[in-house]
PDB file of C-alpha atoms in Angstrom:
ATOM      1  CA  UNK A   1       6.348  26.701 -37.335  1.00 50.00           C
ATOM      2  CA  UNK A   2       3.463  27.825 -35.393  1.00 60.00           C
ATOM      3  CA  UNK A   3       2.978  26.939 -31.807  1.00 70.00           C
ATOM      4  CA  UNK A   4      -0.901  26.729 -32.066  1.00 78.00           C
ATOM      5  CA  UNK A   5       0.088  23.855 -34.474  1.00 82.00           C
ATOM      6  CA  UNK A   6       1.764  22.135 -31.651  1.00 86.00           C
ATOM      7  CA  UNK A   7      -0.978  22.569 -29.161  1.00 88.00           C
ATOM      8  CA  UNK A   8      -3.471  21.314 -31.159  1.00 88.00           C
ATOM      9  CA  UNK A   9      -1.331  18.286 -31.948  1.00 83.00           C
ATOM     10  CA  UNK A  10      -0.447  17.661 -28.422  1.00 85.00           C
ATOM     11  CA  UNK A  11      -4.354  18.553 -27.152  1.00 87.00           C
ATOM     12  CA  UNK A  12      -5.453  15.727 -29.521  1.00 84.00           C
ATOM     13  CA  UNK A  13      -3.070  12.978 -28.227  1.00 78.00           C
ATOM     14  CA  UNK A  14      -4.290  13.706 -24.711  1.00 83.00           C
ATOM     15  CA  UNK A  15      -7.583  13.378 -26.212  1.00 86.00           C
ATOM     16  CA  UNK A  16      -6.941   9.713 -27.125  1.00 83.00           C
ATOM     17  CA  UNK A  17      -5.048   8.843 -24.086  1.00 81.00           C
ATOM     18  CA  UNK A  18      -7.708   6.819 -22.411  1.00 86.00           C
ATOM     19  CA  UNK A  19      -8.973   4.478 -25.436  1.00 83.00           C
ATOM     20  CA  UNK A  20      -5.169   4.387 -26.032  1.00 78.00           C
ATOM     21  CA  UNK A  21      -4.161   3.100 -22.385  1.00 80.00           C
ATOM     22  CA  UNK A  22      -7.786   0.910 -21.881  1.00 87.00           C
ATOM     23  CA  UNK A  23      -5.870  -1.801 -23.024  1.00 90.00           C
ATOM     24  CA  UNK A  24      -3.275  -1.961 -20.413  1.00 93.00           C
ATOM     25  CA  UNK A  25      -5.548  -2.938 -17.468  1.00 93.00           C
ATOM     26  CA  UNK A  26      -3.969  -6.229 -16.435  1.00 95.00           C
ATOM     27  CA  UNK A  27      -0.469  -4.705 -16.288  1.00 96.00           C
ATOM     28  CA  UNK A  28      -1.837  -2.054 -14.275  1.00 94.00           C
ATOM     29  CA  UNK A  29      -3.811  -3.765 -11.798  1.00 95.00           C
ATOM     30  CA  UNK A  30      -0.318  -6.016 -11.336  1.00 97.00           C
ATOM     31  CA  UNK A  31       1.412  -3.215 -10.602  1.00 95.00           C
ATOM     32  CA  UNK A  32      -1.034  -1.835  -8.179  1.00 94.00           C
ATOM     33  CA  UNK A  33      -1.114  -5.343  -6.719  1.00 95.00           C
ATOM     34  CA  UNK A  34       2.707  -5.150  -6.059  1.00 94.00           C
ATOM     35  CA  UNK A  35       2.797  -1.625  -4.762  1.00 92.00           C
ATOM     36  CA  UNK A  36      -0.174  -2.399  -2.458  1.00 91.00           C
ATOM     37  CA  UNK A  37       1.469  -5.622  -1.556  1.00 90.00           C
ATOM     38  CA  UNK A  38       5.108  -4.363  -0.978  1.00 89.00           C
ATOM     39  CA  UNK A  39       3.683  -1.156   1.261  1.00 85.00           C
ATOM     40  CA  UNK A  40       1.639  -2.543   3.518  1.00 83.00           C
ATOM     41  CA  UNK A  41       1.369  -1.677   7.388  1.00 80.00           C
ATOM     42  CA  UNK A  42       4.861  -0.262   8.018  1.00 80.00           C
ATOM     43  CA  UNK A  43       6.560  -1.402   5.011  1.00 77.00           C
ATOM     44  CA  UNK A  44       7.860   1.293   2.916  1.00 82.00           C
ATOM     45  CA  UNK A  45       8.073   0.993  -0.872  1.00 81.00           C
ATOM     46  CA  UNK A  46      11.532   0.130  -1.978  1.00 86.00           C
ATOM     47  CA  UNK A  47      12.964   1.657  -5.852  1.00 88.00           C
ATOM     48  CA  UNK A  48      13.031  -1.623  -7.643  1.00 90.00           C
ATOM     49  CA  UNK A  49      10.570  -3.602  -5.274  1.00 91.00           C
ATOM     50  CA  UNK A  50       8.101  -3.888  -8.245  1.00 94.00           C
ATOM     51  CA  UNK A  51      10.216  -2.978 -11.290  1.00 96.00           C
ATOM     52  CA  UNK A  52       9.174  -6.154 -13.521  1.00 96.00           C
ATOM     53  CA  UNK A  53       5.371  -4.762 -13.119  1.00 96.00           C
ATOM     54  CA  UNK A  54       6.041  -1.654 -14.052  1.00 95.00           C
ATOM     55  CA  UNK A  55       8.331  -2.317 -16.988  1.00 97.00           C
ATOM     56  CA  UNK A  56       5.397  -4.423 -18.280  1.00 97.00           C
ATOM     57  CA  UNK A  57       3.149  -1.488 -17.618  1.00 95.00           C
ATOM     58  CA  UNK A  58       5.754   1.098 -19.402  1.00 93.00           C
ATOM     59  CA  UNK A  59       5.843  -1.225 -22.338  1.00 94.00           C
ATOM     60  CA  UNK A  60       2.405  -1.487 -22.936  1.00 93.00           C
ATOM     61  CA  UNK A  61       1.754   2.403 -22.759  1.00 89.00           C
ATOM     62  CA  UNK A  62       4.596   2.788 -24.885  1.00 89.00           C
ATOM     63  CA  UNK A  63       2.662   0.407 -27.580  1.00 89.00           C
ATOM     64  CA  UNK A  64      -0.574   1.500 -26.687  1.00 85.00           C
ATOM     65  CA  UNK A  65       0.715   5.229 -27.632  1.00 79.00           C
ATOM     66  CA  UNK A  66       2.850   4.065 -30.744  1.00 79.00           C
ATOM     67  CA  UNK A  67       6.230   4.985 -29.202  1.00 63.00           C
ATOM     68  CA  UNK A  68       7.580   1.506 -30.015  1.00 47.00           C
ATOM     69  CA  UNK A  69      10.772   2.861 -31.939  1.00 47.00           C
ATOM     70  CA  UNK A  70      11.592   5.014 -28.791  1.00 51.00           C
ATOM     71  CA  UNK A  71      11.169   2.286 -26.939  1.00 45.00           C
ATOM     72  CA  UNK A  72      13.395  -0.033 -28.334  1.00 44.00           C
ATOM     73  CA  UNK A  73      16.187   2.669 -28.983  1.00 47.00           C
ATOM     74  CA  UNK A  74      16.295   3.151 -25.413  1.00 51.00           C
ATOM     75  CA  UNK A  75      16.998  -0.234 -24.753  1.00 49.00           C
ATOM     76  CA  UNK A  76      19.754  -1.028 -27.165  1.00 46.00           C
ATOM     77  CA  UNK A  77      21.538   2.392 -25.058  1.00 49.00           C
ATOM     78  CA  UNK A  78      21.016  -0.085 -21.634  1.00 48.00           C
TER      79      UNK A  78
END
């Protein structure tokens, strides 16, 4: 198997990322607002503070790039 073939497929996938992820703007905005609101002033962003928004964004990304099977497999393990 050619290493060059792997790089060509990877490069093509990376080229398509902006258009694939463009549909996740609402989820990205919600996550960004949560992070900004949680970490204002002297506040420190704590792990899990925006987990609901992050999970929605992650799910949107996974669906956009066609990883639905991997996502459902991970959820079954948990």
